[in-house]
Coordinates of C-alpha atoms in Angstrom, one line a residue:
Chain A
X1161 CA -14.0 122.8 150.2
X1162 CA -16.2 124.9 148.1
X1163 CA -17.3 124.2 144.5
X1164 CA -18.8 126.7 142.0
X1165 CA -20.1 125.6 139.6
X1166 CA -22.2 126.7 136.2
X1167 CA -23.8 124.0 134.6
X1168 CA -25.4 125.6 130.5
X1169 CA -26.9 124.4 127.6
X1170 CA -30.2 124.7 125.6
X1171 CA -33.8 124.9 127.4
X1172 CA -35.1 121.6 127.5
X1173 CA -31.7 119.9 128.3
X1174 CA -32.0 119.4 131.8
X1175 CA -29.9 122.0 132.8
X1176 CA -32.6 123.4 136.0
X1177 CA -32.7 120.1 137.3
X1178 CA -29.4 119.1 137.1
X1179 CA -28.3 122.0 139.0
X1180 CA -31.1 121.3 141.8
X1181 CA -30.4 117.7 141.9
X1182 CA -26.6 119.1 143.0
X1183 CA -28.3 121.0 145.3
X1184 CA -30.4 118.8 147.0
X1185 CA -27.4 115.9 146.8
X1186 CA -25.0 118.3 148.5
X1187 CA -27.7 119.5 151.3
X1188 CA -28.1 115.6 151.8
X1189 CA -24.5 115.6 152.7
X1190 CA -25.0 118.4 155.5
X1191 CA -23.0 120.7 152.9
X1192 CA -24.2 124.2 152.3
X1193 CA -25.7 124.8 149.2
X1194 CA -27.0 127.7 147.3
X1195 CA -28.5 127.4 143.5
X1196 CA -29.6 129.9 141.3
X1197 CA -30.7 129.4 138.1
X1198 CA -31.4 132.2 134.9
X1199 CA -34.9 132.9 134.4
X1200 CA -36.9 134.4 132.2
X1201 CA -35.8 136.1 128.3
X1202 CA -33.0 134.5 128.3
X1203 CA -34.6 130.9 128.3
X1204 CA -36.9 131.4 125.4
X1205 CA -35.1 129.5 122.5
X1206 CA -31.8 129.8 123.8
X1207 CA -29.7 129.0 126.2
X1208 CA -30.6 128.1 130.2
X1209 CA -28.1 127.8 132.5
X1210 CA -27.8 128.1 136.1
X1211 CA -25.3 128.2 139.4
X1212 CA -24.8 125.9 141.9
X1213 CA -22.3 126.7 144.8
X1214 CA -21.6 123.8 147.6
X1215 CA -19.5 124.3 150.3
X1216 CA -18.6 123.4 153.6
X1217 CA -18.6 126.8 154.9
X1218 CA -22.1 129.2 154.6
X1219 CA -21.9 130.1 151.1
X1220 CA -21.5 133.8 150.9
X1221 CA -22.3 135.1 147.4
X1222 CA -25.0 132.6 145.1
X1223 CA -23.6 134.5 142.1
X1224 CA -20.9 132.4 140.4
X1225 CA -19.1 134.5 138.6
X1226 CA -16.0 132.1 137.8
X1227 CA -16.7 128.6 138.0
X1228 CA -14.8 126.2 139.5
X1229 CA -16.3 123.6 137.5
X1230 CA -18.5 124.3 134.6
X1231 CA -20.6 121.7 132.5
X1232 CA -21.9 122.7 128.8
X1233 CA -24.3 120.8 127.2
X1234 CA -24.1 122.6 123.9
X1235 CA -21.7 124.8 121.6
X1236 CA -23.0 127.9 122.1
X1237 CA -22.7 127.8 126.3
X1238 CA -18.8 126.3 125.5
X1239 CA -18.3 129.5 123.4
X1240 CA -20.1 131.7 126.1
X1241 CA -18.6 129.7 129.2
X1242 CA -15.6 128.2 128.6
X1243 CA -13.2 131.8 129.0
X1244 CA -15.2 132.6 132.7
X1245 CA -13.3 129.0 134.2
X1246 CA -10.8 129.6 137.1
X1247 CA -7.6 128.6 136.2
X1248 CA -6.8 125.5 136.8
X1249 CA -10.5 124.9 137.0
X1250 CA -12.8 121.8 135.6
X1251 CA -14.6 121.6 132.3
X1252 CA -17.1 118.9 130.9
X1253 CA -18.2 119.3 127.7
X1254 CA -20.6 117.6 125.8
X1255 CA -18.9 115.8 123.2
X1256 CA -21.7 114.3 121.1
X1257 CA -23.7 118.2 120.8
X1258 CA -20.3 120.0 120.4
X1259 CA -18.1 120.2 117.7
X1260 CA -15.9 122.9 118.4
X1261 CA -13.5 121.9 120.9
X1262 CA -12.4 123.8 124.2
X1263 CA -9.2 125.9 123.8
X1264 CA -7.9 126.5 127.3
X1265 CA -4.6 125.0 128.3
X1266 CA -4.8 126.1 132.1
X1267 CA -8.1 123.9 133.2
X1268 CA -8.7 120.6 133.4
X1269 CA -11.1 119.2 130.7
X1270 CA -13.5 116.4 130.0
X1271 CA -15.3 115.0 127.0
X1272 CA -18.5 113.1 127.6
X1273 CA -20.6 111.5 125.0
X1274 CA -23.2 112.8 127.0
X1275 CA -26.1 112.2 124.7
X1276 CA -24.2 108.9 122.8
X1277 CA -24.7 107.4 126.4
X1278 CA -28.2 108.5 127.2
X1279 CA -29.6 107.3 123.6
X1280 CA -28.0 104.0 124.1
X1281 CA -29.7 103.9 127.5
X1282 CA -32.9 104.6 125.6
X1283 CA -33.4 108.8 125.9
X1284 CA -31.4 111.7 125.0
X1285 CA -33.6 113.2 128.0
X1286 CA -31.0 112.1 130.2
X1287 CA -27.8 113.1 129.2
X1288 CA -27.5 115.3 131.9
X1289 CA -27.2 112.5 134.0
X1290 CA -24.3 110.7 132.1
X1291 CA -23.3 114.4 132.6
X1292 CA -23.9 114.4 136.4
X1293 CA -22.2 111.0 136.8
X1294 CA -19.0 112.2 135.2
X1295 CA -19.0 115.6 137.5
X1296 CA -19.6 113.3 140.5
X1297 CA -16.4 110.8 139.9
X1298 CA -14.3 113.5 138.8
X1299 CA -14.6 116.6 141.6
X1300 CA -15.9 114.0 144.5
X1301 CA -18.1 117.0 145.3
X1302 CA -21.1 115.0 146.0
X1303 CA -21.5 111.1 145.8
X1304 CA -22.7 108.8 143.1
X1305 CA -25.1 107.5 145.8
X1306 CA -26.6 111.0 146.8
X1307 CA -26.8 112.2 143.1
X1308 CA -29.4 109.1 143.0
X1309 CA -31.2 109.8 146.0
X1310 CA -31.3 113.3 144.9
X1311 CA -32.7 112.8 141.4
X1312 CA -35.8 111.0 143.1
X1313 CA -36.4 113.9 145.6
X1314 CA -36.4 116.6 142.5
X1315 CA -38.2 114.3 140.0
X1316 CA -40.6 113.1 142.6
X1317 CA -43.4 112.7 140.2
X1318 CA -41.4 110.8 137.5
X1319 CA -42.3 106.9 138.2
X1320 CA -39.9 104.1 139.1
X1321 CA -39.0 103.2 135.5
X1322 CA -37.6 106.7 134.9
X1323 CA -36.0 106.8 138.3
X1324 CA -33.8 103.6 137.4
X1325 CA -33.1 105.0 134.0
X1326 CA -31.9 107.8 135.9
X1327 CA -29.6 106.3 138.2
X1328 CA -27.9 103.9 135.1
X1329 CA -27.4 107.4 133.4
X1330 CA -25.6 108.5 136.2
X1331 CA -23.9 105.5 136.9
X1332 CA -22.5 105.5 133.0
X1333 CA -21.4 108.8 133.6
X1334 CA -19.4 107.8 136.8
X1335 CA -17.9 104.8 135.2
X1336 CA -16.2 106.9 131.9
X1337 CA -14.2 108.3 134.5
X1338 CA -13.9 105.4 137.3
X1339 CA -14.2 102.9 134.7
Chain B
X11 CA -29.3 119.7 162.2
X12 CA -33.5 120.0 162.2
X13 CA -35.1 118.8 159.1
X14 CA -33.9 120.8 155.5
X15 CA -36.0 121.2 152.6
X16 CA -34.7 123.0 149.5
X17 CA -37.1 126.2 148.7
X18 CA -36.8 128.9 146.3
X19 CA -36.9 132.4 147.8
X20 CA -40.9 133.6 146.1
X21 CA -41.8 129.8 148.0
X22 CA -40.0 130.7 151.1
X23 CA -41.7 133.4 151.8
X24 CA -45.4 132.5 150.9
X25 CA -45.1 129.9 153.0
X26 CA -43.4 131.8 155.6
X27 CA -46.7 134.3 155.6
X28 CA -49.2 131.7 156.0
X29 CA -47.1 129.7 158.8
X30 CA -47.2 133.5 160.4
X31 CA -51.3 133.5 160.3
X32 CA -51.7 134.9 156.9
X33 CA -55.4 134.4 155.5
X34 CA -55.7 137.2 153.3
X35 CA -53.5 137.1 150.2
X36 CA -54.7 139.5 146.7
X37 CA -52.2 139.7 143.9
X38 CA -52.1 140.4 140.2
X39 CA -49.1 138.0 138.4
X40 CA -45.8 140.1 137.6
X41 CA -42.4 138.3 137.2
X42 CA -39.6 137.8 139.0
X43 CA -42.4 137.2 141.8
X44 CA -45.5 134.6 140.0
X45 CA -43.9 132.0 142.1
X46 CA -45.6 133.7 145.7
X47 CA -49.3 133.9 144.2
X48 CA -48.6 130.6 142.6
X49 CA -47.9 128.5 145.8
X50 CA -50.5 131.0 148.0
X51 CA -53.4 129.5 145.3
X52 CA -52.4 126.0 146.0
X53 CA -51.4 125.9 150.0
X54 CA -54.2 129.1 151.2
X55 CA -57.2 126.7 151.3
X56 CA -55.3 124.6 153.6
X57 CA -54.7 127.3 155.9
X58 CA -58.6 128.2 155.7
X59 CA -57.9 131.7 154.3
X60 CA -58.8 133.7 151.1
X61 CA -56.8 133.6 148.0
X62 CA -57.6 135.9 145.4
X63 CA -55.8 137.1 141.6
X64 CA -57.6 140.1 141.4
X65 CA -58.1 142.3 138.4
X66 CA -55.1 145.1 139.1
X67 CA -52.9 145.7 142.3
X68 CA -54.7 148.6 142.9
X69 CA -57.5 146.3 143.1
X70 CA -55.3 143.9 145.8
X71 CA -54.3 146.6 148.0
X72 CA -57.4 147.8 148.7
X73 CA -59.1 144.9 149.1
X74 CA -55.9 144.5 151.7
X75 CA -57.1 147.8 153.0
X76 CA -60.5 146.0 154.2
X77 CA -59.3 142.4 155.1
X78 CA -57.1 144.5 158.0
X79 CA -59.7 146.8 158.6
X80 CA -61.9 143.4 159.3
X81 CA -58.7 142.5 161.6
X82 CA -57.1 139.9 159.5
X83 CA -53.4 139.0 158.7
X84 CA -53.1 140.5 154.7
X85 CA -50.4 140.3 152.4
X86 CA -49.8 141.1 148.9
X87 CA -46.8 140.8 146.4
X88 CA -45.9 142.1 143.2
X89 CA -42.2 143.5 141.5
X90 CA -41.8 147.3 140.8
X91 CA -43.9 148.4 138.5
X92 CA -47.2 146.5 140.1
X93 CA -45.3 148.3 143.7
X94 CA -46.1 151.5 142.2
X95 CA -49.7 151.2 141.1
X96 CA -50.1 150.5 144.7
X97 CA -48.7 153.5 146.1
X98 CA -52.2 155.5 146.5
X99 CA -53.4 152.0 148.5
X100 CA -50.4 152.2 150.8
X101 CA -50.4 155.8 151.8
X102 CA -54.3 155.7 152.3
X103 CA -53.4 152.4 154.8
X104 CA -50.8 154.5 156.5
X105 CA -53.3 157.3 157.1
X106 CA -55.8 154.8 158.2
X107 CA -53.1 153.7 160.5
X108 CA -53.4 150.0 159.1
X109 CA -51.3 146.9 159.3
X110 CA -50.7 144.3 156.5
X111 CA -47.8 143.0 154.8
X112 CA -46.2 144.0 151.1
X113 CA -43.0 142.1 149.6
X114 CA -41.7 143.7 146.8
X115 CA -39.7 141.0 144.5
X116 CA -37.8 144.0 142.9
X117 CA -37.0 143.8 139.2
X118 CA -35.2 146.5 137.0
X119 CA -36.7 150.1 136.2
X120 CA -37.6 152.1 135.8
X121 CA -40.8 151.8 133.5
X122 CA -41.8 148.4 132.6
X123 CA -37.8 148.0 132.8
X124 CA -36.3 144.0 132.9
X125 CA -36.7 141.1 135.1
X126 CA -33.7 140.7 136.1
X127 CA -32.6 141.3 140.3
X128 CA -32.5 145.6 141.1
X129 CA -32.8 147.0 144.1
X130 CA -33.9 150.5 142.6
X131 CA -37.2 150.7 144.6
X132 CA -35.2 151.9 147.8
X133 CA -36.5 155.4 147.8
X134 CA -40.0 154.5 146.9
X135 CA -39.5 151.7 149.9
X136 CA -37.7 153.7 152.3
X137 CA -39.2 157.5 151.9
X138 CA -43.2 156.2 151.5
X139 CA -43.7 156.2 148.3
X140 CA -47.0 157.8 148.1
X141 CA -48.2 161.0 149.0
X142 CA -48.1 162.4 152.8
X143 CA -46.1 162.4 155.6
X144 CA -45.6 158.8 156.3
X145 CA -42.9 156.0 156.5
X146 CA -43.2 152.3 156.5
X147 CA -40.6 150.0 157.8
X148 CA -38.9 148.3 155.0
X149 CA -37.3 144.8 155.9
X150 CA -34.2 143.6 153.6
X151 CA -34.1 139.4 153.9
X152 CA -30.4 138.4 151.8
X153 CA -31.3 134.6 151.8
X154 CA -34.2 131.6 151.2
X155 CA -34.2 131.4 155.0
X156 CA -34.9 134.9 155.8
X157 CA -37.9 135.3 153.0
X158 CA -39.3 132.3 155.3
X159 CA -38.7 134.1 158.2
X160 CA -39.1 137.5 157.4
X161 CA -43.4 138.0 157.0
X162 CA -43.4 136.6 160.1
X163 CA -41.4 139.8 162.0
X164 CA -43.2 142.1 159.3
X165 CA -46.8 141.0 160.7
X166 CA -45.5 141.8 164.2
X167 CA -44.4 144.9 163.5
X168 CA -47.0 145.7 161.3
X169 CA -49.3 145.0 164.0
X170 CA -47.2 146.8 166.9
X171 CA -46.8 150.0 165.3
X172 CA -50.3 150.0 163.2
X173 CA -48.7 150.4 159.7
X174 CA -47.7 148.8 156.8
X175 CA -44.2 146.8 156.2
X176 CA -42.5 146.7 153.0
X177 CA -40.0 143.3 152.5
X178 CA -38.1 144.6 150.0
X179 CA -36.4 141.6 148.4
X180 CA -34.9 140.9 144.2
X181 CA -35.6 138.3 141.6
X182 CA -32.5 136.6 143.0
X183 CA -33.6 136.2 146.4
X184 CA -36.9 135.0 144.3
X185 CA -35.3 132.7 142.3
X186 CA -32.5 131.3 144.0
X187 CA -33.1 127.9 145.9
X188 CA -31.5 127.1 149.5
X189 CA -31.7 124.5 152.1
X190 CA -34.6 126.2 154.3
X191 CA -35.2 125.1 158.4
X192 CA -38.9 125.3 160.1
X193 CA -37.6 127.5 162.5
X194 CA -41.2 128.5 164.1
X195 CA -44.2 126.9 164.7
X196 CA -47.4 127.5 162.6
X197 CA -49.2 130.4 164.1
X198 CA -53.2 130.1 164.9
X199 CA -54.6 133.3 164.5
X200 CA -57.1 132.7 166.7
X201 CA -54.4 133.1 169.2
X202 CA -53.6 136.7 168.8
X203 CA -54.7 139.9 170.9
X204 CA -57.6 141.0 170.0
X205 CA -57.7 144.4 168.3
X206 CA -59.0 147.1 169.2
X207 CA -59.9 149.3 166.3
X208 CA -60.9 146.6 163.9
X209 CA -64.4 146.6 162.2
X210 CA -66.0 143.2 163.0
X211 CA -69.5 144.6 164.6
X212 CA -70.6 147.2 166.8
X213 CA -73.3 145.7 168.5
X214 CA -72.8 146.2 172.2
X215 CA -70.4 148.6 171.6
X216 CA -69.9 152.1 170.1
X217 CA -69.2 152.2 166.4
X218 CA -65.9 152.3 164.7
X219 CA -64.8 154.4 162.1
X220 CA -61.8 153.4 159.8
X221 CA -60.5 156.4 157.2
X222 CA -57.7 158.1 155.9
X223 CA -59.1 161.6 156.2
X224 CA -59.9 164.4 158.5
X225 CA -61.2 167.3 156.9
X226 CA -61.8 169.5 160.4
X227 CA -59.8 172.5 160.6
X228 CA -56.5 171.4 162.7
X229 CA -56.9 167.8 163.7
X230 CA -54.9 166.6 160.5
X231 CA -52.2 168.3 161.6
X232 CA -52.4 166.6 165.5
X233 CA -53.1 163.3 164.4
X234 CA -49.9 163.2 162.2
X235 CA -47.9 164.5 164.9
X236 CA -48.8 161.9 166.7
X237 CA -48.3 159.4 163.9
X238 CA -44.8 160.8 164.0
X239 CA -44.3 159.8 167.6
X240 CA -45.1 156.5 166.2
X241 CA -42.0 156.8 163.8
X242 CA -39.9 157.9 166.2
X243 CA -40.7 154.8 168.1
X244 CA -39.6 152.6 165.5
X245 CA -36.6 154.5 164.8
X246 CA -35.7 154.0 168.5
X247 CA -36.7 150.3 168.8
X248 CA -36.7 148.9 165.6
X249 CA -33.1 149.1 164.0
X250 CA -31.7 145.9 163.1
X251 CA -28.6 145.1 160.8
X252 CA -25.7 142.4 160.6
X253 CA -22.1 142.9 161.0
X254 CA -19.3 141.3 159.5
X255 CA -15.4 141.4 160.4
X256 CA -16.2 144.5 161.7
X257 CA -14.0 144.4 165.2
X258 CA -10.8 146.4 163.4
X259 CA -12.2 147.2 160.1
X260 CA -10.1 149.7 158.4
X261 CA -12.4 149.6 155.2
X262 CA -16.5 149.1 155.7
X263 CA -18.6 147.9 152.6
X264 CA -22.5 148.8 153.3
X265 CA -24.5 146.6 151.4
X266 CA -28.3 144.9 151.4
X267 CA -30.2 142.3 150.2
X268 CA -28.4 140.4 147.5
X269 CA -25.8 142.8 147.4
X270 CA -24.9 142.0 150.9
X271 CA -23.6 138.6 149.8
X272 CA -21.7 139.4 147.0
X273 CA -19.8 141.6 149.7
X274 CA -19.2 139.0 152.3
X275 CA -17.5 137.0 149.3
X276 CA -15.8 140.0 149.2
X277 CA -14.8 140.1 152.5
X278 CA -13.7 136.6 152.6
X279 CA -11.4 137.3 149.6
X280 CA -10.1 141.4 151.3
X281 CA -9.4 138.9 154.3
X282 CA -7.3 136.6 152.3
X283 CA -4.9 139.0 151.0
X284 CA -4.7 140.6 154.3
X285 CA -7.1 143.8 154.1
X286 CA -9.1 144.7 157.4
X287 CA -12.3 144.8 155.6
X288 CA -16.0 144.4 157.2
X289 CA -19.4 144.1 156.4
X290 CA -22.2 146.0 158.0
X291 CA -25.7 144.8 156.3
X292 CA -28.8 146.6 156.8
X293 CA -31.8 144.4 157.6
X294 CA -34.3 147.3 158.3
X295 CA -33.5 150.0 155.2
X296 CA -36.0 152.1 157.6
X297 CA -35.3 152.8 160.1
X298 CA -31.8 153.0 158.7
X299 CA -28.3 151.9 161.1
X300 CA -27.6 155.6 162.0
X301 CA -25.9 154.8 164.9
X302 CA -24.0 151.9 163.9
X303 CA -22.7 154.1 160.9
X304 CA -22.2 157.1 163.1
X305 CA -20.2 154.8 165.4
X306 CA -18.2 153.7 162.7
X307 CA -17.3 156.8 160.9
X308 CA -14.4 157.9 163.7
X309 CA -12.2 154.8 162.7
X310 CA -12.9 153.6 159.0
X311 CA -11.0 154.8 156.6
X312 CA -13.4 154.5 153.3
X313 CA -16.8 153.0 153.4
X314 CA -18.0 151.4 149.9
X315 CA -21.6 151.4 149.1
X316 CA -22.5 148.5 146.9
X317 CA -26.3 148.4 145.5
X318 CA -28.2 147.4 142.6
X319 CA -29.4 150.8 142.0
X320 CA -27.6 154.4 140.8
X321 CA -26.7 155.6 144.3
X322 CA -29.6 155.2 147.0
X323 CA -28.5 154.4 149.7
X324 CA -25.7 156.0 149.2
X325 CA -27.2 159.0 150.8
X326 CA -28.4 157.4 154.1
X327 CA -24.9 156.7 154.4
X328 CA -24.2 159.9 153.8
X329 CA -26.6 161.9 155.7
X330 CA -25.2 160.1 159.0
X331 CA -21.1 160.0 157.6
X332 CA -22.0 163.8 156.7
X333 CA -18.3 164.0 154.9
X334 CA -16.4 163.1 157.8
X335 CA -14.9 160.1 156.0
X336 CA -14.8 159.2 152.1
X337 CA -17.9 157.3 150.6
X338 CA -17.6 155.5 147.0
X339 CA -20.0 154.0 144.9
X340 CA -20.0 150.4 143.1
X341 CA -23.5 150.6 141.5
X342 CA -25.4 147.9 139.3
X343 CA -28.5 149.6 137.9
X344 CA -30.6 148.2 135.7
X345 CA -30.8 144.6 136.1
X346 CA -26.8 144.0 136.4
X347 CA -25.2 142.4 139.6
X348 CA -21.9 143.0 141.4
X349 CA -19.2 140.1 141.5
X350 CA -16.9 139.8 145.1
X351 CA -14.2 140.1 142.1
X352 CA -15.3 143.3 141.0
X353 CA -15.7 144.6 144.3
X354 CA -12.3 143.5 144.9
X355 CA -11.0 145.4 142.1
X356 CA -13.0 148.8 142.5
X357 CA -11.7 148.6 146.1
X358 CA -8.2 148.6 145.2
X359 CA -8.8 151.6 143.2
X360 CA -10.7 153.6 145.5
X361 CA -7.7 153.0 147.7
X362 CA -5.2 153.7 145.6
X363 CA -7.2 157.0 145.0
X364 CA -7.2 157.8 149.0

């Protein structure tokens, strides 16, 4: 099994670390895992976004060109993203940032209130958890469990109050789909 | 499985140096590459060596010039344009016959260019890039665990062969974050040969001299034949490349660094709809698979170049395939990077074209 994925959105949305938290869950797992991220110009004020491949063969090419699954945390990456989706492919949207809604027929697609979720929770800051926590139930690509462990190893300087809120956003995520 | 920790590439391979018995970086910030001073400044104390931003890269690669002169492990890193300030540095540590270490984390050109991933710098890497007759051997690393690995087998070369060795890597390889394995032990310096030439005192012995000159009628001339045995050498001994699905390739991509995995995707996907396609993957870009190509050249029937650069390599390949079989061209220059779809694609046109 191999999963590409392209997780997008503004700078400041989590969008890095939710790719390297896939990363480092998937390597937990003994999968191989490759994670790329866009750098430079293309952050400032706009949009980041970045590619995650795991797979349970060596992963040949880190450059996702169409996703298997894609996650967009904001309208513009939906507009940018959204046509580059393999066909019968998976898309989570954001459905509290994005108003628009996706137009493919051929792909599977999921709404989560994303940032609904992570303000109830007490931070928009972590709607890329919710976000996580949906990707996780729906493609089984990693688990709910090593998504958490993961999310300590890459925000290992965060304390232990973060780290929980952390692991309920995730868990909310996982539970819209395995509710 | 040993241990995993996930590193990005410019980490990888700043760690990898000091593991290798690295004490001497000098660097001046550029991007795709901040990352390798970055995490020298923080984890060189530890090792006991010097780290040092200097004022220029000219500045850094001379002051590599005298840390290997004094007979210590040197490195420096910068992207392409900070590579070519340096040219004047390298040649004069080629003439001096000197070893150190230079990764190049090449960004788009030319000028001041992008930041995005190029592999554009493979003349300058591969035919010397500075004045004289000299070569350096230019290593190509395609993933986080080879930047780890790689300044290790550059410092032994360097150090075999007197000279200095490019790793010529892209702000992918930079960038990109993979599950990366110890896979050697931390080397003490204080365990190596001693060398021979190296300035560090001349009391009770005759004095050294270190220079890149030789103004007396004729001896330029002999010493650089003799450098070129040293080449020679290299080229004999030092070749070293990957192959992929290459047992009954009919069709033979030649691709590097980043490239290189785009084109196993490719491969994979030739594979999948039944085409006999293979891989070969330069590691050393000098000394070049001649051989390996030459061998090749009786029984494939197109060989596809893939690089991030408007046709370099591309004549390496071929100089050795001198005609005898059809070469095509995907190029990416600029910044852009191939897709295992594209390649796909272009492939079915060149063969369609046959």
């Amino acid at each position: 099994m191999t999963n590409e994925i392209i997780i997008a959105g503004f700078g400041g949305q989590g969008i890095i670390s939710a790719g390297m938290i896939i990363a480092q869950a998937g390597m937990s797992e003994g999968r191989y895992v490759t994670f790329f991220p866009s750098y430079g110009a293309e952050m400032r004020g706009g949009t980041a976004n970045c590619s995650v491949v795991v797979s349970d063969e060596e992963v040949a090419s880190p450059v996702v060109d169409r996703p298997d699954t894609l996650m967009v945390m904001n309208e513009p990456s939906l507009i940018r993203f959204e046509p580059r989706v393999k066909e019968n492919g998976i898309l989570f949207f954001n459905q509290t940032l994005i108003k628009s809604r996706p137009k493919r027929k051929d792909i599977k697609i999921y709404p989560v209130e994303a940032n609904l979720i992570a303000e109830e929770l007490g931070s928009g800051r972590i709607a890329n958890m919710v976000m996580l926590g949906a990707f996780a139930a729906v493609t089984k690509t990693v688990d709910l469990d090593s998504l958490k462990a993961a999310q300590r190893v890459i925000f290992k300087k965060a304390d232990e109050k973060m780290h929980r809120l952390n692991d309920q956003a995730l868990e909310r995520g996982y539970k819209l789909i395995n509710g | 499985m040993s241990e995993r920790y996930l590193f990005r590439g410019n980490h990888a391979i700043a760690e990898g140096a000091m593991r290798a018995g690295c004490r001497f970086f000098a660097g001046y910030p550029i991007t795709p590459q901040n990352e390798i001073p970055e995490y020298f400044s923080a984890r060189m104390p530890d090792y006991g060596g010097v780290f040092l931003q200097t004022e220029s890269e000219i500045a850094a690669i001379n002051m590599l010039f005298g840390a290997s002169a004094a007979g210590v492990r040197a490195m420096t890193t910068s992207s392409s344009p900070g590579i070519s300030l340096m040219q004047e540095g390298i040649s004069y540590s080629c003439g001096a016959d000197l070893p150190m270490v230079i990764a190049n984390v090449v960004r788009g050109g030319p000028g001041l260019g992008n930041i995005a991933p190029a592999q554009s710098d493979y003349f300058q890497a591969t035919r010397g890039g500075g004045h004289g007759d000299y070569r350096t051997p230019v290593l190509a690393p395609n993933s986080v665990q080879e930047m780890f690995e790689f300044p290790k087998l550059a410092f032994e070369l360097a150090e075999r062969y007197r000279t200095p060795v490019i790793i010529l890597a892209d702000g992918l390889l930079g960038q990109m974050i993979e599950p990366l394995e110890y896979t050697f032990d931390p080397v003490d310096p204080k365990t190596l040969p001693k060398k021979d030439y190296i300035l560090d005192g001349c009391k009770g012995r005759e004095r050294r001299v270190i220079r890149s000159y030789d103004l007396r009628p004729g001896y330029l001339e002999k010493l650089n034949f003799e450098r070129i045995k040293k080449y020679q050498k290299i080229e004999a001994e030092e070749v070293r490349y990957e192959t992929d699905h290459l047992d009954d390739a009919e069709f033979v991509i030649i691709a590097y660094g980043t490239c290189s995995r785009v084109a196993k995707a490719a491969v994979r996907l030739a594979r999948n709809n039944g085409v006999k396609m293979g891989l070969l993957r330069p590691i050393t870009l000098w000394p070049f698979p001649k051989k390996m190509i030459e061998e090749l050249t009786g029984k494939t029937r197109l060989f596809i170049v893939v690089e991030m650069s408007m046709g370099q390599m591309i004549e390496d390949v071929e100089l050795v395939v001198k005609g005898k079989a059809p070469v095509r061209l995907i190029p990416h220059p600029g910044g852009g990077i191939p897709t295992a779809r594209e390649i796909w694609e272009r492939f079915q046109q060149f063969r369609e074209e046959l």
